[in-house]
Amino acid sequence: AVQLVESGGGLVQPKESLKISCAASGFTFSNAAMYWVRQAPGKGLEWVARIRTKPNNYATYYADSVKGRFTISRDDSKSMVYLQMDNLKTEDTAMYYCTAAITGGFDYWGQGVMVTVSS
Amino acid sequence: DTVLTQSPALAVSPGERVSISCRASEGVNSYMHWYQQKPGQQPKLLIYKASNLASGVPARFSGSGSGTDFTLTIDPVEADDTATYFCQQSWNDTFGAGTKLELK
């Protein structure tokens, strides 16, 4: 069965850093573009970051709201994807979902990890 | 960025047919996908590339459209379909605000 399991969330203060991780299993991880999508409490979904596959040079893309502060990376040997979040702001408070895009849409989703930025 | 516009909410009775619309501010070809999200759960892919049923999704769900106008149809609606439905375009990766479906 496909599994995406996020970890590393928590409570941090503004301007601090946090790194969240996602462990994937049950599908060919190296063939999937991986994304982080977030959802603020009671709000809609927002794409945050994307990383493509090795044939596409692991190209990365970011939402304007996080560009220059967040870094997505992947380790195909471990089937892991990461999101390094620096200079966090209160508006970054959200549930962060790891997702895998295979058909074009987001086929697989993790349960999510909560990140709270508050002083 | 491409803005996706959805109606905020709909209410239907079980057994009826419901159509949920999503309008894009610019053409996205057929790169439109639909998700169902129930409270406290992660989203679930229902339809990919406008009209393709995702694996394991009941045939009561269908999608149509291309360019700027897209529709998710549920026929017939069941009580378990109470959820928020999001459209998402992968032309430049944006989501609609979601349509909350309630059962009468």
PDB file of C-alpha atoms in Angstrom:
ATOM      1  CA  ALA A   1       0.000   0.000   0.000  1.00  0.00           C
ATOM      2  CA  VAL A   2       1.106   3.546  -0.719  1.00  0.00           C
ATOM      3  CA  GLN A   3       2.203   5.535   2.299  1.00  0.00           C
ATOM      4  CA  LEU A   4       3.446   9.066   2.780  1.00  0.00           C
ATOM      5  CA  VAL A   5       4.379   9.793   6.379  1.00  0.00           C
ATOM      6  CA  GLU A   6       5.319  13.315   7.411  1.00  0.00           C
ATOM      7  CA  SER A   7       7.315  14.189  10.524  1.00  0.00           C
ATOM      8  CA  GLY A   8       9.111  17.054  12.202  1.00  0.00           C
ATOM      9  CA  GLY A   9       6.328  19.555  12.757  1.00  0.00           C
ATOM     10  CA  GLY A  10       5.860  21.584  15.893  1.00  0.00           C
ATOM     11  CA  LEU A  11       5.729  24.999  17.518  1.00  0.00           C
ATOM     12  CA  VAL A  12       8.393  27.548  16.629  1.00  0.00           C
ATOM     13  CA  GLN A  13       8.840  31.268  17.107  1.00  0.00           C
ATOM     14  CA  PRO A  14       8.842  33.795  14.247  1.00  0.00           C
ATOM     15  CA  LYS A  15      12.137  33.995  12.347  1.00  0.00           C
ATOM     16  CA  GLU A  16      13.140  30.514  13.501  1.00  0.00           C
ATOM     17  CA  SER A  17      13.778  27.503  11.241  1.00  0.00           C
ATOM     18  CA  LEU A  18      12.213  24.052  10.978  1.00  0.00           C
ATOM     19  CA  LYS A  19      12.770  21.065   8.713  1.00  0.00           C
ATOM     20  CA  ILE A  20       9.941  18.670   7.977  1.00  0.00           C
ATOM     21  CA  SER A  21      10.337  15.277   6.341  1.00  0.00           C
ATOM     22  CA  CYS A  22       8.240  12.812   4.379  1.00  0.00           C
ATOM     23  CA  ALA A  23       8.911   9.086   4.061  1.00  0.00           C
ATOM     24  CA  ALA A  24       7.386   7.449   0.996  1.00  0.00           C
ATOM     25  CA  SER A  25       6.686   3.790   0.285  1.00  0.00           C
ATOM     26  CA  GLY A  26       4.524   1.605  -1.931  1.00  0.00           C
ATOM     27  CA  PHE A  27       5.247   3.308  -5.264  1.00  0.00           C
ATOM     28  CA  THR A  28       8.234   4.114  -7.472  1.00  0.00           C
ATOM     29  CA  PHE A  29       9.339   7.231  -5.629  1.00  0.00           C
ATOM     30  CA  SER A  30      12.051   8.163  -8.122  1.00  0.00           C
ATOM     31  CA  ASN A  31       9.436   8.496 -10.897  1.00  0.00           C
ATOM     32  CA  ALA A  32       7.196  10.910  -9.004  1.00  0.00           C
ATOM     33  CA  ALA A  33       7.297  14.675  -8.794  1.00  0.00           C
ATOM     34  CA  MET A  34       6.942  15.531  -5.113  1.00  0.00           C
ATOM     35  CA  TYR A  35       5.182  18.501  -3.630  1.00  0.00           C
ATOM     36  CA  TRP A  36       4.461  20.141  -0.326  1.00  0.00           C
ATOM     37  CA  VAL A  37       0.952  21.578  -0.038  1.00  0.00           C
ATOM     38  CA  ARG A  38      -0.261  23.449   3.031  1.00  0.00           C
ATOM     39  CA  GLN A  39      -3.597  24.323   4.566  1.00  0.00           C
ATOM     40  CA  ALA A  40      -3.985  27.031   7.196  1.00  0.00           C
ATOM     41  CA  PRO A  41      -6.619  26.277   9.857  1.00  0.00           C
ATOM     42  CA  GLY A  42     -10.087  26.569   8.332  1.00  0.00           C
ATOM     43  CA  LYS A  43      -8.687  27.665   4.982  1.00  0.00           C
ATOM     44  CA  GLY A  44      -8.096  26.236   1.527  1.00  0.00           C
ATOM     45  CA  LEU A  45      -5.140  24.463  -0.024  1.00  0.00           C
ATOM     46  CA  GLU A  46      -1.948  26.201  -1.148  1.00  0.00           C
ATOM     47  CA  TRP A  47       0.846  24.669  -3.167  1.00  0.00           C
ATOM     48  CA  VAL A  48       4.175  25.503  -1.489  1.00  0.00           C
ATOM     49  CA  ALA A  49       7.028  23.719  -3.258  1.00  0.00           C
ATOM     50  CA  ARG A  50       7.709  21.199  -5.978  1.00  0.00           C
ATOM     51  CA  ILE A  51      10.660  19.045  -6.924  1.00  0.00           C
ATOM     52  CA  ARG A  52      10.890  17.153 -10.167  1.00  0.00           C
ATOM     53  CA  THR A  53      12.631  13.848 -10.918  1.00  0.00           C
ATOM     54  CA  LYS A  54      16.253  13.063 -11.773  1.00  0.00           C
ATOM     55  CA  PRO A  55      15.655  13.125 -15.582  1.00  0.00           C
ATOM     56  CA  ASN A  56      14.364  16.669 -15.023  1.00  0.00           C
ATOM     57  CA  ASN A  57      17.472  17.583 -13.024  1.00  0.00           C
ATOM     58  CA  TYR A  58      15.574  17.694  -9.743  1.00  0.00           C
ATOM     59  CA  ALA A  59      14.283  21.136 -10.742  1.00  0.00           C
ATOM     60  CA  THR A  60      12.575  23.005  -7.892  1.00  0.00           C
ATOM     61  CA  TYR A  61       9.778  25.541  -7.857  1.00  0.00           C
ATOM     62  CA  TYR A  62       8.272  27.625  -5.050  1.00  0.00           C
ATOM     63  CA  ALA A  63       5.172  29.662  -4.343  1.00  0.00           C
ATOM     64  CA  ASP A  64       5.914  33.377  -4.193  1.00  0.00           C
ATOM     65  CA  SER A  65       4.878  33.414  -0.528  1.00  0.00           C
ATOM     66  CA  VAL A  66       7.813  31.162   0.453  1.00  0.00           C
ATOM     67  CA  LYS A  67      10.409  31.841  -2.234  1.00  0.00           C
ATOM     68  CA  GLY A  68      13.813  32.569  -0.706  1.00  0.00           C
ATOM     69  CA  ARG A  69      12.785  31.143   2.680  1.00  0.00           C
ATOM     70  CA  PHE A  70      11.861  27.492   1.973  1.00  0.00           C
ATOM     71  CA  THR A  71      13.957  24.784   0.291  1.00  0.00           C
ATOM     72  CA  ILE A  72      12.605  21.471  -0.974  1.00  0.00           C
ATOM     73  CA  SER A  73      14.914  18.507  -1.479  1.00  0.00           C
ATOM     74  CA  ARG A  74      14.676  14.771  -2.038  1.00  0.00           C
ATOM     75  CA  ASP A  75      16.759  11.636  -1.489  1.00  0.00           C
ATOM     76  CA  ASP A  76      15.668   8.963  -3.956  1.00  0.00           C
ATOM     77  CA  SER A  77      17.900   6.361  -2.261  1.00  0.00           C
ATOM     78  CA  LYS A  78      15.830   6.744   0.911  1.00  0.00           C
ATOM     79  CA  SER A  79      12.471   7.646  -0.706  1.00  0.00           C
ATOM     80  CA  MET A  80      12.425  10.825   1.326  1.00  0.00           C
ATOM     81  CA  VAL A  81      11.439  14.411   0.611  1.00  0.00           C
ATOM     82  CA  TYR A  82      12.201  17.358   2.854  1.00  0.00           C
ATOM     83  CA  LEU A  83      11.158  20.949   3.353  1.00  0.00           C
ATOM     84  CA  GLN A  84      13.607  23.274   5.058  1.00  0.00           C
ATOM     85  CA  MET A  85      11.736  26.333   6.315  1.00  0.00           C
ATOM     86  CA  ASP A  86      13.755  29.378   7.366  1.00  0.00           C
ATOM     87  CA  ASN A  87      12.715  32.789   8.646  1.00  0.00           C
ATOM     88  CA  LEU A  88       9.272  31.450   9.500  1.00  0.00           C
ATOM     89  CA  LYS A  89       6.353  33.855   9.768  1.00  0.00           C
ATOM     90  CA  THR A  90       3.074  33.572  11.639  1.00  0.00           C
ATOM     91  CA  GLU A  91       1.297  33.238   8.297  1.00  0.00           C
ATOM     92  CA  ASP A  92       3.211  30.000   7.663  1.00  0.00           C
ATOM     93  CA  THR A  93       1.114  28.320  10.370  1.00  0.00           C
ATOM     94  CA  ALA A  94      -0.618  25.430   8.636  1.00  0.00           C
ATOM     95  CA  MET A  95      -0.950  21.715   8.160  1.00  0.00           C
ATOM     96  CA  TYR A  96       1.745  20.684   5.690  1.00  0.00           C
ATOM     97  CA  TYR A  97       0.978  17.775   3.385  1.00  0.00           C
ATOM     98  CA  CYS A  98       3.488  15.778   1.381  1.00  0.00           C
ATOM     99  CA  THR A  99       2.023  14.762  -1.980  1.00  0.00           C
ATOM    100  CA  ALA A 100       3.126  12.715  -4.982  1.00  0.00           C
ATOM    101  CA  ALA A 101       2.116  13.631  -8.516  1.00  0.00           C
ATOM    102  CA  ILE A 102       2.033  10.730 -10.962  1.00  0.00           C
ATOM    103  CA  THR A 103      -1.035  11.128 -13.188  1.00  0.00           C
ATOM    104  CA  GLY A 104      -0.752  14.907 -13.285  1.00  0.00           C
ATOM    105  CA  GLY A 105      -2.850  15.492 -10.207  1.00  0.00           C
ATOM    106  CA  PHE A 106      -1.752  14.863  -6.629  1.00  0.00           C
ATOM    107  CA  ASP A 107      -2.309  11.121  -6.492  1.00  0.00           C
ATOM    108  CA  TYR A 108      -1.073  10.364  -3.002  1.00  0.00           C
ATOM    109  CA  TRP A 109      -1.228  12.448   0.185  1.00  0.00           C
ATOM    110  CA  GLY A 110       0.231  12.034   3.625  1.00  0.00           C
ATOM    111  CA  GLN A 111      -1.760  12.637   6.799  1.00  0.00           C
ATOM    112  CA  GLY A 112      -0.046  15.972   7.243  1.00  0.00           C
ATOM    113  CA  VAL A 113       2.165  17.582   9.881  1.00  0.00           C
ATOM    114  CA  MET A 114       1.213  20.699  11.805  1.00  0.00           C
ATOM    115  CA  VAL A 115       3.566  23.667  11.866  1.00  0.00           C
ATOM    116  CA  THR A 116       2.684  26.485  14.257  1.00  0.00           C
ATOM    117  CA  VAL A 117       4.601  29.752  14.203  1.00  0.00           C
ATOM    118  CA  SER A 118       3.849  31.852  17.253  1.00  0.00           C
ATOM    119  CA  SER A 119       5.630  33.896  19.870  1.00  0.00           C
TER     120      SER A 119
ATOM    121  CA  ASP B   1      -1.091  32.983 -11.411  1.00  0.00           C
ATOM    122  CA  THR B   2      -4.243  31.353 -12.682  1.00  0.00           C
ATOM    123  CA  VAL B   3      -7.227  31.996 -10.404  1.00  0.00           C
ATOM    124  CA  LEU B   4      -9.790  29.212 -10.018  1.00  0.00           C
ATOM    125  CA  THR B   5     -13.309  30.253  -9.010  1.00  0.00           C
ATOM    126  CA  GLN B   6     -15.714  27.840  -7.291  1.00  0.00           C
ATOM    127  CA  SER B   7     -19.135  28.340  -5.716  1.00  0.00           C
ATOM    128  CA  PRO B   8     -18.732  28.380  -1.905  1.00  0.00           C
ATOM    129  CA  ALA B   9     -21.438  25.864  -1.032  1.00  0.00           C
ATOM    130  CA  LEU B  10     -24.177  23.599  -2.347  1.00  0.00           C
ATOM    131  CA  ALA B  11     -26.935  21.603  -0.662  1.00  0.00           C
ATOM    132  CA  VAL B  12     -28.527  18.576  -2.293  1.00  0.00           C
ATOM    133  CA  SER B  13     -30.657  15.601  -1.292  1.00  0.00           C
ATOM    134  CA  PRO B  14     -29.355  12.030  -1.404  1.00  0.00           C
ATOM    135  CA  GLY B  15     -30.058  10.383  -4.738  1.00  0.00           C
ATOM    136  CA  GLU B  16     -29.911  13.632  -6.675  1.00  0.00           C
ATOM    137  CA  ARG B  17     -27.332  14.698  -9.232  1.00  0.00           C
ATOM    138  CA  VAL B  18     -25.011  17.597  -8.392  1.00  0.00           C
ATOM    139  CA  SER B  19     -22.590  19.542 -10.566  1.00  0.00           C
ATOM    140  CA  ILE B  20     -19.744  21.526  -9.023  1.00  0.00           C
ATOM    141  CA  SER B  21     -18.152  24.111 -11.277  1.00  0.00           C
ATOM    142  CA  CYS B  22     -14.649  25.535 -11.491  1.00  0.00           C
ATOM    143  CA  ARG B  23     -13.772  28.439 -13.759  1.00  0.00           C
ATOM    144  CA  ALA B  24     -10.154  29.329 -14.561  1.00  0.00           C
ATOM    145  CA  SER B  25      -9.033  32.909 -15.210  1.00  0.00           C
ATOM    146  CA  GLU B  26      -7.073  31.660 -18.207  1.00  0.00           C
ATOM    147  CA  GLY B  27      -6.976  28.452 -20.220  1.00  0.00           C
ATOM    148  CA  VAL B  28      -5.372  25.427 -18.562  1.00  0.00           C
ATOM    149  CA  ASN B  29      -5.934  22.933 -21.387  1.00  0.00           C
ATOM    150  CA  SER B  30      -7.097  19.747 -19.634  1.00  0.00           C
ATOM    151  CA  TYR B  31      -4.741  20.104 -16.661  1.00  0.00           C
ATOM    152  CA  MET B  32      -7.571  20.265 -14.131  1.00  0.00           C
ATOM    153  CA  HIS B  33      -7.959  17.882 -11.207  1.00  0.00           C
ATOM    154  CA  TRP B  34     -10.563  17.421  -8.479  1.00  0.00           C
ATOM    155  CA  TYR B  35     -10.195  16.460  -4.818  1.00  0.00           C
ATOM    156  CA  GLN B  36     -12.515  15.549  -1.980  1.00  0.00           C
ATOM    157  CA  GLN B  37     -11.624  16.543   1.562  1.00  0.00           C
ATOM    158  CA  LYS B  38     -13.572  15.460   4.623  1.00  0.00           C
ATOM    159  CA  PRO B  39     -13.073  17.202   8.009  1.00  0.00           C
ATOM    160  CA  GLY B  40      -9.835  16.170   9.703  1.00  0.00           C
ATOM    161  CA  GLN B  41      -8.615  14.221   6.686  1.00  0.00           C
ATOM    162  CA  GLN B  42      -6.174  14.813   3.874  1.00  0.00           C
ATOM    163  CA  PRO B  43      -7.543  15.536   0.391  1.00  0.00           C
ATOM    164  CA  LYS B  44      -8.233  12.610  -1.948  1.00  0.00           C
ATOM    165  CA  LEU B  45      -7.823  12.708  -5.714  1.00  0.00           C
ATOM    166  CA  LEU B  46     -11.100  12.016  -7.530  1.00  0.00           C
ATOM    167  CA  ILE B  47     -10.539  13.127 -11.126  1.00  0.00           C
ATOM    168  CA  TYR B  48      -7.300  13.871 -12.961  1.00  0.00           C
ATOM    169  CA  LYS B  49      -6.784  15.699 -16.230  1.00  0.00           C
ATOM    170  CA  ALA B  50     -10.378  16.916 -16.365  1.00  0.00           C
ATOM    171  CA  SER B  51     -12.180  13.627 -16.972  1.00  0.00           C
ATOM    172  CA  ASN B  52     -10.156  10.635 -15.784  1.00  0.00           C
ATOM    173  CA  LEU B  53     -11.408   8.742 -12.741  1.00  0.00           C
ATOM    174  CA  ALA B  54      -8.694   8.149 -10.163  1.00  0.00           C
ATOM    175  CA  SER B  55      -8.032   4.634  -8.952  1.00  0.00           C
ATOM    176  CA  GLY B  56     -10.622   3.299  -6.512  1.00  0.00           C
ATOM    177  CA  VAL B  57     -13.033   6.208  -6.961  1.00  0.00           C
ATOM    178  CA  PRO B  58     -16.678   5.218  -7.530  1.00  0.00           C
ATOM    179  CA  ALA B  59     -18.085   5.722 -11.011  1.00  0.00           C
ATOM    180  CA  ARG B  60     -20.697   8.067  -9.482  1.00  0.00           C
ATOM    181  CA  PHE B  61     -18.021  10.726  -9.838  1.00  0.00           C
ATOM    182  CA  SER B  62     -17.204  12.170 -13.250  1.00  0.00           C
ATOM    183  CA  GLY B  63     -15.445  15.202 -14.639  1.00  0.00           C
ATOM    184  CA  SER B  64     -15.743  17.253 -17.804  1.00  0.00           C
ATOM    185  CA  GLY B  65     -14.492  20.431 -19.419  1.00  0.00           C
ATOM    186  CA  SER B  66     -11.439  21.958 -21.023  1.00  0.00           C
ATOM    187  CA  GLY B  67      -9.901  25.380 -21.399  1.00  0.00           C
ATOM    188  CA  THR B  68     -11.448  27.552 -18.677  1.00  0.00           C
ATOM    189  CA  ASP B  69     -14.672  25.795 -17.599  1.00  0.00           C
ATOM    190  CA  PHE B  70     -14.735  22.517 -15.738  1.00  0.00           C
ATOM    191  CA  THR B  71     -17.361  20.488 -13.892  1.00  0.00           C
ATOM    192  CA  LEU B  72     -17.317  17.726 -11.307  1.00  0.00           C
ATOM    193  CA  THR B  73     -20.551  15.712 -11.300  1.00  0.00           C
ATOM    194  CA  ILE B  74     -21.756  13.315  -8.636  1.00  0.00           C
ATOM    195  CA  ASP B  75     -24.684  11.135  -9.667  1.00  0.00           C
ATOM    196  CA  PRO B  76     -26.305   9.912  -7.546  1.00  0.00           C
ATOM    197  CA  VAL B  77     -25.197  11.754  -4.414  1.00  0.00           C
ATOM    198  CA  GLU B  78     -24.827   9.648  -1.276  1.00  0.00           C
ATOM    199  CA  ALA B  79     -24.714  10.740   2.377  1.00  0.00           C
ATOM    200  CA  ASP B  80     -20.988   9.923   2.558  1.00  0.00           C
ATOM    201  CA  ASP B  81     -20.284  12.567  -0.120  1.00  0.00           C
ATOM    202  CA  THR B  82     -20.607  15.367   2.431  1.00  0.00           C
ATOM    203  CA  ALA B  83     -17.229  17.093   2.049  1.00  0.00           C
ATOM    204  CA  THR B  84     -15.414  20.030   0.529  1.00  0.00           C
ATOM    205  CA  TYR B  85     -14.427  19.658  -3.111  1.00  0.00           C
ATOM    206  CA  PHE B  86     -11.399  21.464  -4.518  1.00  0.00           C
ATOM    207  CA  CYS B  87     -10.329  21.934  -8.107  1.00  0.00           C
ATOM    208  CA  GLN B  88      -6.643  22.325  -8.906  1.00  0.00           C
ATOM    209  CA  GLN B  89      -4.842  23.165 -12.131  1.00  0.00           C
ATOM    210  CA  SER B  90      -1.363  21.904 -12.822  1.00  0.00           C
ATOM    211  CA  TRP B  91      -0.586  24.422 -15.584  1.00  0.00           C
ATOM    212  CA  ASN B  92       0.984  26.630 -12.892  1.00  0.00           C
ATOM    213  CA  ASP B  93      -0.278  24.926  -9.736  1.00  0.00           C
ATOM    214  CA  THR B  94      -3.166  26.744  -8.046  1.00  0.00           C
ATOM    215  CA  PHE B  95      -6.228  25.518  -6.146  1.00  0.00           C
ATOM    216  CA  GLY B  96      -9.772  26.753  -6.073  1.00  0.00           C
ATOM    217  CA  ALA B  97     -11.157  27.896  -2.704  1.00  0.00           C
ATOM    218  CA  GLY B  98     -13.367  24.823  -2.445  1.00  0.00           C
ATOM    219  CA  THR B  99     -17.087  24.027  -2.622  1.00  0.00           C
ATOM    220  CA  LYS B 100     -18.671  22.690   0.551  1.00  0.00           C
ATOM    221  CA  LEU B 101     -21.277  20.069  -0.295  1.00  0.00           C
ATOM    222  CA  GLU B 102     -23.982  19.492   2.283  1.00  0.00           C
ATOM    223  CA  LEU B 103     -26.766  16.942   2.236  1.00  0.00           C
ATOM    224  CA  LYS B 104     -30.337  18.023   2.920  1.00  0.00           C
TER     225      LYS B 104
END
